[in-house]
PDB file of C-alpha atoms in Angstrom:
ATOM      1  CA  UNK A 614       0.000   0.000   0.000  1.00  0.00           C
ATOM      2  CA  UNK A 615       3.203   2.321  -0.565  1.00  0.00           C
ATOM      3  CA  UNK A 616       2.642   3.345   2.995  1.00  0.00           C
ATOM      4  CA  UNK A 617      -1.007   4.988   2.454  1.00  0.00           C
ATOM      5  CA  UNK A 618      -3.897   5.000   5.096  1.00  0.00           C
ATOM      6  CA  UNK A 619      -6.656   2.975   4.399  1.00  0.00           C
ATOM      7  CA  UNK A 620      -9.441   5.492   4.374  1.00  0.00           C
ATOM      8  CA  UNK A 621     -13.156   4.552   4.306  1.00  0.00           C
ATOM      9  CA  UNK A 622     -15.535   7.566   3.567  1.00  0.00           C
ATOM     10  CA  UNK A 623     -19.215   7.257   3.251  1.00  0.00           C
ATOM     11  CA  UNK A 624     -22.261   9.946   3.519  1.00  0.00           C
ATOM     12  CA  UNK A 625     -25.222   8.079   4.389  1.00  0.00           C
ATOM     13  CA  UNK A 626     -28.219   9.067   7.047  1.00  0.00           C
ATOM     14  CA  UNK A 627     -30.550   7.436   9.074  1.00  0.00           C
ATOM     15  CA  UNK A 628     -34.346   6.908   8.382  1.00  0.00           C
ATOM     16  CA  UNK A 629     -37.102   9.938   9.906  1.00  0.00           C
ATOM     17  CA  UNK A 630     -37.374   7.632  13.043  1.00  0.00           C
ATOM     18  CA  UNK A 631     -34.141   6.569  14.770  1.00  0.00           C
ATOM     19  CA  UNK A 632     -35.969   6.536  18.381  1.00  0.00           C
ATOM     20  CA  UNK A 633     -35.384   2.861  19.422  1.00  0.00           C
ATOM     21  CA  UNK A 634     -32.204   1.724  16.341  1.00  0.00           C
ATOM     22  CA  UNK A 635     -28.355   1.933  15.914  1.00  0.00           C
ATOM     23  CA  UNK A 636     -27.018   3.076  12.921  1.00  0.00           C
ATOM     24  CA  UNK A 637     -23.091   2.316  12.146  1.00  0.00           C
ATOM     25  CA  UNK A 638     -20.518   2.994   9.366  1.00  0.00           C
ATOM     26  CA  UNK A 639     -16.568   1.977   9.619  1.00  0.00           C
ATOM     27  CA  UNK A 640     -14.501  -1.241   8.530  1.00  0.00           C
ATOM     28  CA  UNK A 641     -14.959  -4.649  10.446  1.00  0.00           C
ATOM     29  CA  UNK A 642     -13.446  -8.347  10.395  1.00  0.00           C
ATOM     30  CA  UNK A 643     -17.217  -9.772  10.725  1.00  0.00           C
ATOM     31  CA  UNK A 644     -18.215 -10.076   7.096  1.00  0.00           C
ATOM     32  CA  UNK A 645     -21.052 -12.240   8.135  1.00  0.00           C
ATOM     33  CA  UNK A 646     -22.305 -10.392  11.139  1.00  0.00           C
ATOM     34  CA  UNK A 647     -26.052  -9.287  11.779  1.00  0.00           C
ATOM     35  CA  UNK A 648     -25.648  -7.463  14.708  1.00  0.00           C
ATOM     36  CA  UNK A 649     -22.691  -5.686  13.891  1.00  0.00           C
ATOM     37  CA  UNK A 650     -22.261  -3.286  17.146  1.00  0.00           C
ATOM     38  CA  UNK A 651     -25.015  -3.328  20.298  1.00  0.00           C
ATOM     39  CA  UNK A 652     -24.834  -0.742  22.904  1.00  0.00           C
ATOM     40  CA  UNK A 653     -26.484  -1.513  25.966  1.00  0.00           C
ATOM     41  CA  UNK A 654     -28.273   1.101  28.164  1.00  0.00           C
ATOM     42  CA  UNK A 655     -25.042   1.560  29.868  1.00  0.00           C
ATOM     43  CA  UNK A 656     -22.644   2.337  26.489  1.00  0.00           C
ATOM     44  CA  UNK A 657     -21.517  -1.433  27.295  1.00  0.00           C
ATOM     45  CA  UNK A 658     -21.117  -3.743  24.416  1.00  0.00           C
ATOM     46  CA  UNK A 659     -23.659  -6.639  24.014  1.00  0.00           C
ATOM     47  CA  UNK A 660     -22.134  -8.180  21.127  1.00  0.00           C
ATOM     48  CA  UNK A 661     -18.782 -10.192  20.746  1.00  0.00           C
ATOM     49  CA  UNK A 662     -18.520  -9.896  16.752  1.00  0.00           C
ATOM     50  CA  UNK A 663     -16.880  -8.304  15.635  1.00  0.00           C
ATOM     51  CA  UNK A 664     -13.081  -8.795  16.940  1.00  0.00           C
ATOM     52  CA  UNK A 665     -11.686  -5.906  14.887  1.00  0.00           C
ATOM     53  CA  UNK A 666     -12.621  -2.816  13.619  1.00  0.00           C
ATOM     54  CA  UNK A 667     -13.344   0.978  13.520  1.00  0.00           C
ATOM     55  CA  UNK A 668     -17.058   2.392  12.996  1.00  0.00           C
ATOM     56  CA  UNK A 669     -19.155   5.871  14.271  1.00  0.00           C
ATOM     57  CA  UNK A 670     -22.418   5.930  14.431  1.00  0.00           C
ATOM     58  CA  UNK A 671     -25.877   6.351  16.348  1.00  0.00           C
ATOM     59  CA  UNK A 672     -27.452   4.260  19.083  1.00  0.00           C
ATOM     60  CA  UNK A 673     -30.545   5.237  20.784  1.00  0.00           C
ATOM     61  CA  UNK A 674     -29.947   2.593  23.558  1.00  0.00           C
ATOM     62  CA  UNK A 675     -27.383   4.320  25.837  1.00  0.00           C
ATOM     63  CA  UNK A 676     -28.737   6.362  28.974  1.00  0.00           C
ATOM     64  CA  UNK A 677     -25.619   6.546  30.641  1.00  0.00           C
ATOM     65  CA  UNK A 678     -22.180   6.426  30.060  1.00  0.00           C
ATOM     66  CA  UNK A 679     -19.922   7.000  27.416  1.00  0.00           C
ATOM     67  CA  UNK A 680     -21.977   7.216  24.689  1.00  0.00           C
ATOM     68  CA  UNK A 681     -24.537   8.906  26.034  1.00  0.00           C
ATOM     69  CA  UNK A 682     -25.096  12.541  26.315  1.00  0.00           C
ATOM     70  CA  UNK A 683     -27.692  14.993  28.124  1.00  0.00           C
ATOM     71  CA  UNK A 684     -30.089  16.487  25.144  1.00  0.00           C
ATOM     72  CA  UNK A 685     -29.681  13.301  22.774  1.00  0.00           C
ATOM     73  CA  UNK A 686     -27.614  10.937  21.871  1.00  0.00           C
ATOM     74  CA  UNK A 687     -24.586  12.145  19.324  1.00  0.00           C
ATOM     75  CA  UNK A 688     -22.265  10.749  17.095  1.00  0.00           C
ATOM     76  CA  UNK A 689     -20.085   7.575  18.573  1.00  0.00           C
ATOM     77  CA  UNK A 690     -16.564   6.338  17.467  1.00  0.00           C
ATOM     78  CA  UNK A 691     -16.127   3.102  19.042  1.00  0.00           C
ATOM     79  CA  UNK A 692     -12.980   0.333  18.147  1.00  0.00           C
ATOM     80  CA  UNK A 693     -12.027  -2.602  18.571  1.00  0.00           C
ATOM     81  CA  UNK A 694      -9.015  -4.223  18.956  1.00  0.00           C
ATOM     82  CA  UNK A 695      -8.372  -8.213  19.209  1.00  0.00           C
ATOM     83  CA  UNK A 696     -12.143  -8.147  20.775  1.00  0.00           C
ATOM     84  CA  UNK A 697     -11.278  -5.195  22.985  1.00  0.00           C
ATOM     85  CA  UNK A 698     -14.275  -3.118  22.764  1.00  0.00           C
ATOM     86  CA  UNK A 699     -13.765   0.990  23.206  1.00  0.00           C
ATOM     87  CA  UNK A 700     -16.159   4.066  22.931  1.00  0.00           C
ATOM     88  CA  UNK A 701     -13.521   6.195  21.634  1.00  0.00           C
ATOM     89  CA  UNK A 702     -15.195   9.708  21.627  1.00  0.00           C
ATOM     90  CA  UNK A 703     -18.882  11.164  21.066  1.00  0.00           C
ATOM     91  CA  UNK A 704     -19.659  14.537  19.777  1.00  0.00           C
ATOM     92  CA  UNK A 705     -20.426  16.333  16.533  1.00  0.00           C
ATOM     93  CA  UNK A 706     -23.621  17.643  17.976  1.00  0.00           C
ATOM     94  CA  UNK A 707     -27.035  15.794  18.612  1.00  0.00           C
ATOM     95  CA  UNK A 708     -28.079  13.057  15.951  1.00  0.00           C
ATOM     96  CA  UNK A 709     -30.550  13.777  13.994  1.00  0.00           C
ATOM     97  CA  UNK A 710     -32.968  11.277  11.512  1.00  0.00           C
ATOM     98  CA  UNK A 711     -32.971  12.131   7.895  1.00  0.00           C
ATOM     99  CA  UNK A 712     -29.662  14.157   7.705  1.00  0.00           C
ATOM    100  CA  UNK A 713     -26.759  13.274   5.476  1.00  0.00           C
ATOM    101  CA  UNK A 714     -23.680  13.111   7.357  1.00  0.00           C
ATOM    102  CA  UNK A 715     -20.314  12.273   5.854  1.00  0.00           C
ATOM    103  CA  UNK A 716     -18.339   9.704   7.877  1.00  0.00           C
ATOM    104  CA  UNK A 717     -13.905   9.232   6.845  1.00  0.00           C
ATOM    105  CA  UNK A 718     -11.926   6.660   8.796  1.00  0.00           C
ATOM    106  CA  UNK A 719      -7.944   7.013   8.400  1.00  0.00           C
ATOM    107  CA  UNK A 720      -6.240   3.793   9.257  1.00  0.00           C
ATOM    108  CA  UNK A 721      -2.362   4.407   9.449  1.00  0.00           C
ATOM    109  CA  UNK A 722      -0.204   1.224   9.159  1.00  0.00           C
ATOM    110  CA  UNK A 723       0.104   1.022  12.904  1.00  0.00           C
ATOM    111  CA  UNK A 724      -3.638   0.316  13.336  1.00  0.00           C
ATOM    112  CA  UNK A 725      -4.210   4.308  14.502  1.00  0.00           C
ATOM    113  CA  UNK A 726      -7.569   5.262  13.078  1.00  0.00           C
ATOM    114  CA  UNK A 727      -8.403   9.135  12.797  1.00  0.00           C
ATOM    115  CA  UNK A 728     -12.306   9.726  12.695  1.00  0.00           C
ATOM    116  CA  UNK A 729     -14.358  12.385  10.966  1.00  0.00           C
ATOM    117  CA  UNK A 730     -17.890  13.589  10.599  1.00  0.00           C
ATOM    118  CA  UNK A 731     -18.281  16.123   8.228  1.00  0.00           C
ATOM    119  CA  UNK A 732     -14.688  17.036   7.784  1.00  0.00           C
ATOM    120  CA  UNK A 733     -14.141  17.628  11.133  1.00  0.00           C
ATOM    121  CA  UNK A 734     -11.735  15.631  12.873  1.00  0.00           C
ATOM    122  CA  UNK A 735     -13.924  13.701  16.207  1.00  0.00           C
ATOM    123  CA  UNK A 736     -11.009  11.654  17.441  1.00  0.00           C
ATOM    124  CA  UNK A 737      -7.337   9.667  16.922  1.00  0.00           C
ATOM    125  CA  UNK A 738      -7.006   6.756  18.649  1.00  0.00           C
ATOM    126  CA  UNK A 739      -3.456   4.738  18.549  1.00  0.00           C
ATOM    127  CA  UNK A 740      -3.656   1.058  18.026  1.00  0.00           C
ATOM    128  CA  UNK A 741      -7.482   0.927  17.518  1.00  0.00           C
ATOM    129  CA  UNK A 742      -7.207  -2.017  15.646  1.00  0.00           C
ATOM    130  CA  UNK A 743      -5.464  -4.681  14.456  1.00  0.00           C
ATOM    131  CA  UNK A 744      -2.783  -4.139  11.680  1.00  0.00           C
ATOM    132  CA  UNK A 745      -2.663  -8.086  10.275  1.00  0.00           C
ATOM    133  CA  UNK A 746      -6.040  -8.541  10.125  1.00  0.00           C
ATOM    134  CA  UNK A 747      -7.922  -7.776   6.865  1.00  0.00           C
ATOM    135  CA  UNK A 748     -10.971  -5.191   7.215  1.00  0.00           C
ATOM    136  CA  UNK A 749     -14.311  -4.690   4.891  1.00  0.00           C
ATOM    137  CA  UNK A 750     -16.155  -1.463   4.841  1.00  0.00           C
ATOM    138  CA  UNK A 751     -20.159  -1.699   6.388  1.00  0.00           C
ATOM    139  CA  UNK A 752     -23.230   0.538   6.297  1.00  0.00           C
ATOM    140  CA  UNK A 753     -25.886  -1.297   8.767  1.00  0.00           C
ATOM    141  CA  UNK A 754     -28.859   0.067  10.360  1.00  0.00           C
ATOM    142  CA  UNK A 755     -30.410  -2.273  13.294  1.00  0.00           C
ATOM    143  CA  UNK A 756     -33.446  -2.043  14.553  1.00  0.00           C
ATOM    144  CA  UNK A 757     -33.745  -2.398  18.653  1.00  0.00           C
ATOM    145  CA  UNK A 758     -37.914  -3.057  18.528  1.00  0.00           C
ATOM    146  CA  UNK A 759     -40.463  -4.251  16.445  1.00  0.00           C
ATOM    147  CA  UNK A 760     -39.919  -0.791  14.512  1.00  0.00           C
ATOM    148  CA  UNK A 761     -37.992  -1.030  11.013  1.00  0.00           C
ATOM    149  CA  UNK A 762     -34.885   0.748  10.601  1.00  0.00           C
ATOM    150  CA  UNK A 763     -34.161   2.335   7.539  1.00  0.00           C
ATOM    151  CA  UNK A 764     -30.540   3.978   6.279  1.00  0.00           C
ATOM    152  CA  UNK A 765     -29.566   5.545   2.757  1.00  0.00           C
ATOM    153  CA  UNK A 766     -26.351   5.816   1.529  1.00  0.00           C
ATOM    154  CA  UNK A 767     -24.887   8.185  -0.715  1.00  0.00           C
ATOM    155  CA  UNK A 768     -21.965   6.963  -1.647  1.00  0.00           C
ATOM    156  CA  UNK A 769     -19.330   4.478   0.389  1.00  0.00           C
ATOM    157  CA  UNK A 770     -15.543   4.813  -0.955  1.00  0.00           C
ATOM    158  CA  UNK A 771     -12.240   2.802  -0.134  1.00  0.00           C
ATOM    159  CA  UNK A 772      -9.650   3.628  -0.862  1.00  0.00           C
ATOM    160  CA  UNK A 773      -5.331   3.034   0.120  1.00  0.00           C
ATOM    161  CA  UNK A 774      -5.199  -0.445   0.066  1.00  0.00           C
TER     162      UNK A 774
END
């Protein structure tokens, strides 16, 4: 890869009703996953695939800890590392249904993944995931209830490898 990131950029939003869903973009190990990330009520993850990757995202679940936030839920970067599971920052204002946002991952040979919404640089995490393992990109909306959950993409580009 001549030393290049591997970037993953996609600008994608959520359906009108994102009440009781997650909603998550990034690159994963799991290529056969359904259930991609879960966040339980306390930002805790409910899910053991997959063991590597970088996403950001929406969950409605959270109502305390790190990925929640007073005034509605915002924007999450979580990663994981050989099935270490981190919420690595969350910001970029409230979430809202039916918006476009534009989601970049930066991967740097040494697993450190740079996240952006809209241009604007959320977080930089070293080592948040694993450099010898190969990683997909994924757009996946999940619904939490009985109540659908829908999620358009724009475009999805990868690119560096």
């Amino acid at each position: 890869n001549n030393g290049r990131p591997l970037i993953c950029e996609a600008k994608w939003k959520a359906g009108a009703t994102i009440t009781a869903s997650e909603y998550w973009v990034g690159l994963t190990d799991a290529v056969a996953d359904t259930a991609i990330i879960a966040l339980s009520a306390t930002s805790t993850f409910t899910t053991s695939v997959p063991t590597n990757g970088g996403y950001m995202g929406y969950s409605a679940t959270p109502t305390s800890g790190a990925a929640f936030t007073t005034g509605g839920n915002q924007h999450t970067a979580i990663s994981i590392n050989g099935d270490t599971d981190a919420v690595v920052a969350t910001g970029g204002g409230a979430f809202a249904g039916a918006t476009y946002y534009t989601y970049r991952f930066e991967v740097d040979l040494d697993g450190t993944c740079r996240y952006y919404i809209n241009g604007q640089l959320l977080a930089t995490k070293a080592s948040a995931v694993a450099v010898n393992v190969p990683l997909c990109a994924v757009i996946v909306a999940i619904p939490r209830t009985t109540v659908s959950a829908a999620i358009t993409a724009d475009y999805l580009e990868v690119a560096g490898i």
